[in-house]
PDB file of C-alpha atoms in Angstrom:
ATOM      1  CA  UNK B   1    -108.751  29.376 -13.451  1.00 46.00           C
ATOM      2  CA  UNK B   2    -108.256  32.134 -16.046  1.00 52.00           C
ATOM      3  CA  UNK B   3    -108.859  29.620 -18.824  1.00 57.00           C
ATOM      4  CA  UNK B   4    -112.188  28.772 -17.212  1.00 58.00           C
ATOM      5  CA  UNK B   5    -113.096  32.457 -16.766  1.00 58.00           C
ATOM      6  CA  UNK B   6    -112.222  33.254 -20.396  1.00 59.00           C
ATOM      7  CA  UNK B   7    -114.159  30.256 -21.665  1.00 65.00           C
ATOM      8  CA  UNK B   8    -111.064  28.696 -23.227  1.00 70.00           C
ATOM      9  CA  UNK B   9    -107.626  29.786 -24.359  1.00 84.00           C
ATOM     10  CA  UNK B  10    -108.894  33.225 -25.338  1.00 80.00           C
ATOM     11  CA  UNK B  11    -111.943  35.373 -24.534  1.00 81.00           C
ATOM     12  CA  UNK B  12    -115.283  34.068 -25.794  1.00 80.00           C
ATOM     13  CA  UNK B  13    -115.854  37.393 -27.542  1.00 86.00           C
ATOM     14  CA  UNK B  14    -113.040  36.708 -30.013  1.00 85.00           C
ATOM     15  CA  UNK B  15    -113.257  32.899 -30.201  1.00 88.00           C
ATOM     16  CA  UNK B  16    -114.930  32.864 -33.622  1.00 90.00           C
ATOM     17  CA  UNK B  17    -112.385  35.342 -34.993  1.00 91.00           C
ATOM     18  CA  UNK B  18    -109.458  33.279 -33.689  1.00 92.00           C
ATOM     19  CA  UNK B  19    -110.861  30.029 -35.072  1.00 93.00           C
ATOM     20  CA  UNK B  20    -111.585  31.611 -38.448  1.00 92.00           C
ATOM     21  CA  UNK B  21    -108.117  33.168 -38.593  1.00 91.00           C
ATOM     22  CA  UNK B  22    -106.186  30.029 -37.637  1.00 93.00           C
ATOM     23  CA  UNK B  23    -108.390  27.487 -39.445  1.00 90.00           C
ATOM     24  CA  UNK B  24    -108.790  29.418 -42.709  1.00 84.00           C
ATOM     25  CA  UNK B  25    -108.003  27.443 -45.857  1.00 83.00           C
ATOM     26  CA  UNK B  26    -104.776  28.674 -47.417  1.00 86.00           C
ATOM     27  CA  UNK B  27    -103.304  28.282 -50.863  1.00 87.00           C
ATOM     28  CA  UNK B  28    -100.161  26.178 -51.251  1.00 89.00           C
ATOM     29  CA  UNK B  29     -97.977  29.267 -51.660  1.00 90.00           C
ATOM     30  CA  UNK B  30     -99.211  30.797 -48.389  1.00 90.00           C
ATOM     31  CA  UNK B  31     -97.377  30.022 -45.167  1.00 92.00           C
ATOM     32  CA  UNK B  32     -99.252  28.071 -42.494  1.00 93.00           C
ATOM     33  CA  UNK B  33    -101.022  30.037 -39.777  1.00 96.00           C
ATOM     34  CA  UNK B  34     -98.609  31.299 -37.135  1.00 97.00           C
ATOM     35  CA  UNK B  35     -99.141  32.344 -33.527  1.00 98.00           C
ATOM     36  CA  UNK B  36     -96.750  34.125 -31.159  1.00 98.00           C
ATOM     37  CA  UNK B  37     -97.245  33.917 -27.396  1.00 97.00           C
ATOM     38  CA  UNK B  38     -95.296  36.831 -25.859  1.00 97.00           C
ATOM     39  CA  UNK B  39     -94.242  36.171 -22.259  1.00 95.00           C
ATOM     40  CA  UNK B  40     -95.092  32.483 -22.532  1.00 94.00           C
ATOM     41  CA  UNK B  41     -93.951  31.636 -18.998  1.00 92.00           C
ATOM     42  CA  UNK B  42     -94.487  27.893 -18.494  1.00 92.00           C
ATOM     43  CA  UNK B  43     -95.487  27.573 -22.143  1.00 94.00           C
ATOM     44  CA  UNK B  44     -98.795  25.905 -21.365  1.00 94.00           C
ATOM     45  CA  UNK B  45    -100.880  28.365 -23.417  1.00 94.00           C
ATOM     46  CA  UNK B  46     -98.657  27.785 -26.461  1.00 97.00           C
ATOM     47  CA  UNK B  47     -98.769  24.011 -25.948  1.00 97.00           C
ATOM     48  CA  UNK B  48    -102.569  24.029 -25.644  1.00 95.00           C
ATOM     49  CA  UNK B  49    -102.877  26.178 -28.787  1.00 96.00           C
ATOM     50  CA  UNK B  50    -100.580  23.810 -30.681  1.00 97.00           C
ATOM     51  CA  UNK B  51    -102.764  20.877 -29.653  1.00 97.00           C
ATOM     52  CA  UNK B  52    -105.950  22.709 -30.602  1.00 96.00           C
ATOM     53  CA  UNK B  53    -104.547  23.879 -33.964  1.00 96.00           C
ATOM     54  CA  UNK B  54    -102.116  21.221 -35.248  1.00 96.00           C
ATOM     55  CA  UNK B  55    -101.974  22.947 -38.651  1.00 94.00           C
ATOM     56  CA  UNK B  56    -100.565  26.154 -37.102  1.00 96.00           C
ATOM     57  CA  UNK B  57     -97.020  27.040 -36.093  1.00 97.00           C
ATOM     58  CA  UNK B  58     -96.989  28.190 -32.473  1.00 98.00           C
ATOM     59  CA  UNK B  59     -94.038  30.032 -30.923  1.00 98.00           C
ATOM     60  CA  UNK B  60     -93.812  30.756 -27.221  1.00 97.00           C
ATOM     61  CA  UNK B  61     -91.361  33.528 -26.374  1.00 96.00           C
ATOM     62  CA  UNK B  62     -90.027  34.643 -23.007  1.00 96.00           C
ATOM     63  CA  UNK B  63     -86.814  35.986 -21.506  1.00 95.00           C
ATOM     64  CA  UNK B  64     -86.310  32.670 -19.697  1.00 92.00           C
ATOM     65  CA  UNK B  65     -86.708  29.143 -21.083  1.00 89.00           C
ATOM     66  CA  UNK B  66     -90.176  27.619 -20.833  1.00 86.00           C
ATOM     67  CA  UNK B  67     -90.364  25.185 -17.948  1.00 83.00           C
ATOM     68  CA  UNK B  68     -93.059  22.673 -18.781  1.00 82.00           C
ATOM     69  CA  UNK B  69     -93.657  19.071 -17.747  1.00 86.00           C
ATOM     70  CA  UNK B  70     -96.064  18.650 -20.660  1.00 89.00           C
ATOM     71  CA  UNK B  71     -95.234  16.926 -23.914  1.00 93.00           C
ATOM     72  CA  UNK B  72     -94.540  19.594 -26.532  1.00 95.00           C
ATOM     73  CA  UNK B  73     -96.361  19.078 -29.838  1.00 97.00           C
ATOM     74  CA  UNK B  74     -94.207  19.168 -33.004  1.00 97.00           C
ATOM     75  CA  UNK B  75     -95.860  22.414 -34.163  1.00 97.00           C
ATOM     76  CA  UNK B  76     -94.846  24.250 -30.963  1.00 98.00           C
ATOM     77  CA  UNK B  77     -91.444  25.850 -30.414  1.00 97.00           C
ATOM     78  CA  UNK B  78     -89.993  28.048 -27.701  1.00 97.00           C
ATOM     79  CA  UNK B  79     -87.557  30.920 -28.012  1.00 96.00           C
ATOM     80  CA  UNK B  80     -85.695  32.959 -25.425  1.00 95.00           C
ATOM     81  CA  UNK B  81     -85.983  36.616 -26.388  1.00 95.00           C
ATOM     82  CA  UNK B  82     -86.808  39.962 -24.802  1.00 96.00           C
ATOM     83  CA  UNK B  83     -89.928  41.688 -26.145  1.00 96.00           C
ATOM     84  CA  UNK B  84     -88.375  45.016 -25.119  1.00 96.00           C
ATOM     85  CA  UNK B  85     -85.733  44.570 -27.833  1.00 95.00           C
ATOM     86  CA  UNK B  86     -88.335  44.582 -30.609  1.00 93.00           C
ATOM     87  CA  UNK B  87     -89.512  42.005 -33.114  1.00 92.00           C
ATOM     88  CA  UNK B  88     -87.753  43.175 -36.292  1.00 86.00           C
ATOM     89  CA  UNK B  89     -86.825  39.605 -37.210  1.00 90.00           C
ATOM     90  CA  UNK B  90     -90.528  38.641 -37.311  1.00 93.00           C
ATOM     91  CA  UNK B  91     -91.904  41.338 -39.634  1.00 93.00           C
ATOM     92  CA  UNK B  92     -95.272  40.179 -41.044  1.00 93.00           C
ATOM     93  CA  UNK B  93     -94.938  36.619 -39.693  1.00 95.00           C
ATOM     94  CA  UNK B  94     -97.940  36.108 -37.396  1.00 96.00           C
ATOM     95  CA  UNK B  95    -101.696  35.777 -37.746  1.00 94.00           C
ATOM     96  CA  UNK B  96    -102.213  35.971 -33.996  1.00 95.00           C
ATOM     97  CA  UNK B  97    -100.118  37.524 -31.236  1.00 96.00           C
ATOM     98  CA  UNK B  98    -101.083  36.728 -27.654  1.00 94.00           C
ATOM     99  CA  UNK B  99     -99.700  38.619 -24.649  1.00 94.00           C
ATOM    100  CA  UNK B 100    -101.063  37.932 -21.196  1.00 89.00           C
ATOM    101  CA  UNK B 101     -99.860  39.567 -17.984  1.00 88.00           C
ATOM    102  CA  UNK B 102     -96.795  41.138 -19.622  1.00 91.00           C
ATOM    103  CA  UNK B 103     -97.456  44.855 -19.087  1.00 88.00           C
ATOM    104  CA  UNK B 104     -95.267  45.140 -16.000  1.00 88.00           C
ATOM    105  CA  UNK B 105     -92.332  43.690 -17.930  1.00 92.00           C
ATOM    106  CA  UNK B 106     -92.680  45.959 -20.961  1.00 94.00           C
ATOM    107  CA  UNK B 107     -90.589  49.108 -20.583  1.00 94.00           C
ATOM    108  CA  UNK B 108     -92.235  51.092 -23.410  1.00 94.00           C
ATOM    109  CA  UNK B 109     -95.772  49.856 -24.086  1.00 92.00           C
ATOM    110  CA  UNK B 110     -96.513  52.194 -27.041  1.00 93.00           C
ATOM    111  CA  UNK B 111     -93.347  50.922 -28.750  1.00 95.00           C
ATOM    112  CA  UNK B 112     -94.327  47.341 -27.937  1.00 95.00           C
ATOM    113  CA  UNK B 113     -97.716  47.924 -29.632  1.00 93.00           C
ATOM    114  CA  UNK B 114     -95.972  49.277 -32.756  1.00 94.00           C
ATOM    115  CA  UNK B 115     -93.741  46.208 -32.809  1.00 95.00           C
ATOM    116  CA  UNK B 116     -96.757  43.899 -32.504  1.00 95.00           C
ATOM    117  CA  UNK B 117     -98.501  45.765 -35.336  1.00 94.00           C
ATOM    118  CA  UNK B 118     -95.472  45.203 -37.569  1.00 94.00           C
ATOM    119  CA  UNK B 119     -95.279  41.458 -36.965  1.00 95.00           C
ATOM    120  CA  UNK B 120     -98.961  40.844 -37.682  1.00 94.00           C
ATOM    121  CA  UNK B 121     -99.926  39.629 -41.124  1.00 93.00           C
ATOM    122  CA  UNK B 122    -102.764  41.492 -42.890  1.00 91.00           C
ATOM    123  CA  UNK B 123    -105.996  40.622 -41.073  1.00 90.00           C
ATOM    124  CA  UNK B 124    -104.021  39.499 -38.006  1.00 92.00           C
ATOM    125  CA  UNK B 125    -105.240  39.782 -34.435  1.00 92.00           C
ATOM    126  CA  UNK B 126    -103.529  40.910 -31.217  1.00 94.00           C
ATOM    127  CA  UNK B 127    -104.898  39.629 -27.907  1.00 92.00           C
ATOM    128  CA  UNK B 128    -103.655  41.503 -24.834  1.00 90.00           C
ATOM    129  CA  UNK B 129    -104.966  40.296 -21.503  1.00 85.00           C
ATOM    130  CA  UNK B 130    -103.973  42.027 -18.281  1.00 82.00           C
ATOM    131  CA  UNK B 131    -105.301  41.698 -14.767  1.00 74.00           C
ATOM    132  CA  UNK B 132    -106.201  44.106 -12.019  1.00 67.00           C
ATOM    133  CA  UNK B 133    -103.121  44.872  -9.951  1.00 65.00           C
ATOM    134  CA  UNK B 134    -105.073  46.348  -7.026  1.00 68.00           C
ATOM    135  CA  UNK B 135    -104.832  45.197  -3.432  1.00 68.00           C
ATOM    136  CA  UNK B 136    -107.915  43.772  -1.753  1.00 69.00           C
ATOM    137  CA  UNK B 137    -108.836  42.802   1.796  1.00 73.00           C
ATOM    138  CA  UNK B 138    -109.947  39.317   2.794  1.00 74.00           C
ATOM    139  CA  UNK B 139    -113.503  40.595   2.149  1.00 78.00           C
ATOM    140  CA  UNK B 140    -112.493  41.712  -1.378  1.00 73.00           C
ATOM    141  CA  UNK B 141    -112.712  45.395  -0.493  1.00 78.00           C
ATOM    142  CA  UNK B 142    -110.133  47.625  -2.260  1.00 75.00           C
ATOM    143  CA  UNK B 143    -107.208  48.643  -0.048  1.00 72.00           C
ATOM    144  CA  UNK B 144    -105.999  52.179  -0.661  1.00 69.00           C
ATOM    145  CA  UNK B 145    -102.233  52.469  -0.488  1.00 60.00           C
ATOM    146  CA  UNK B 146    -101.914  56.219  -0.974  1.00 58.00           C
ATOM    147  CA  UNK B 147    -102.302  58.789   1.777  1.00 53.00           C
ATOM    148  CA  UNK B 148    -104.139  61.852   0.399  1.00 56.00           C
ATOM    149  CA  UNK B 149    -101.759  64.126   2.320  1.00 54.00           C
ATOM    150  CA  UNK B 150     -98.724  62.606   0.594  1.00 46.00           C
ATOM    151  CA  UNK B 151     -99.547  62.421  -3.136  1.00 48.00           C
ATOM    152  CA  UNK B 152     -96.017  61.410  -4.135  1.00 46.00           C
ATOM    153  CA  UNK B 153     -95.830  58.543  -1.660  1.00 44.00           C
ATOM    154  CA  UNK B 154     -97.590  55.213  -1.477  1.00 45.00           C
ATOM    155  CA  UNK B 155     -97.501  53.192   1.677  1.00 45.00           C
ATOM    156  CA  UNK B 156     -99.282  50.432   3.482  1.00 50.00           C
ATOM    157  CA  UNK B 157     -99.094  49.522   7.166  1.00 48.00           C
ATOM    158  CA  UNK B 158    -100.028  46.183   8.643  1.00 48.00           C
ATOM    159  CA  UNK B 159    -102.087  46.633  11.816  1.00 58.00           C
ATOM    160  CA  UNK B 160    -100.369  45.362  14.966  1.00 40.00           C
TER     161      UNK B 160
END
């Protein structure tokens, strides 16, 4: 559903930039385009990117192994690693870094952003996509979980 809403594997607004970045002609001494998917989960985004860009090296990274029923293209690899430990071993390795729905798992987001900056190649692009974590009623009305009289407490009661 998110893929449909975005218009593809990434937002329409950056589609031309992503295509240009990954499909750019490179000299023989340049490494192939490389993409890192942080928090890859099932690995489907990385697999789809590898299929769409067979000339690129795609790495899906998560703290647990990717669990996919799909055939994994030869240009797609998966690594178990914790983004909270930094990316020092990847300095300047990626043209594109993709992170979707990872904010709740990142313990220090400013440090994470510095790490991402350091692993991007010159001209690289970072795509961060997060959702709205609010609660909504069956009619899609926001549900407030904080009582104004108790600013340090959040609660929610189910009507009986």
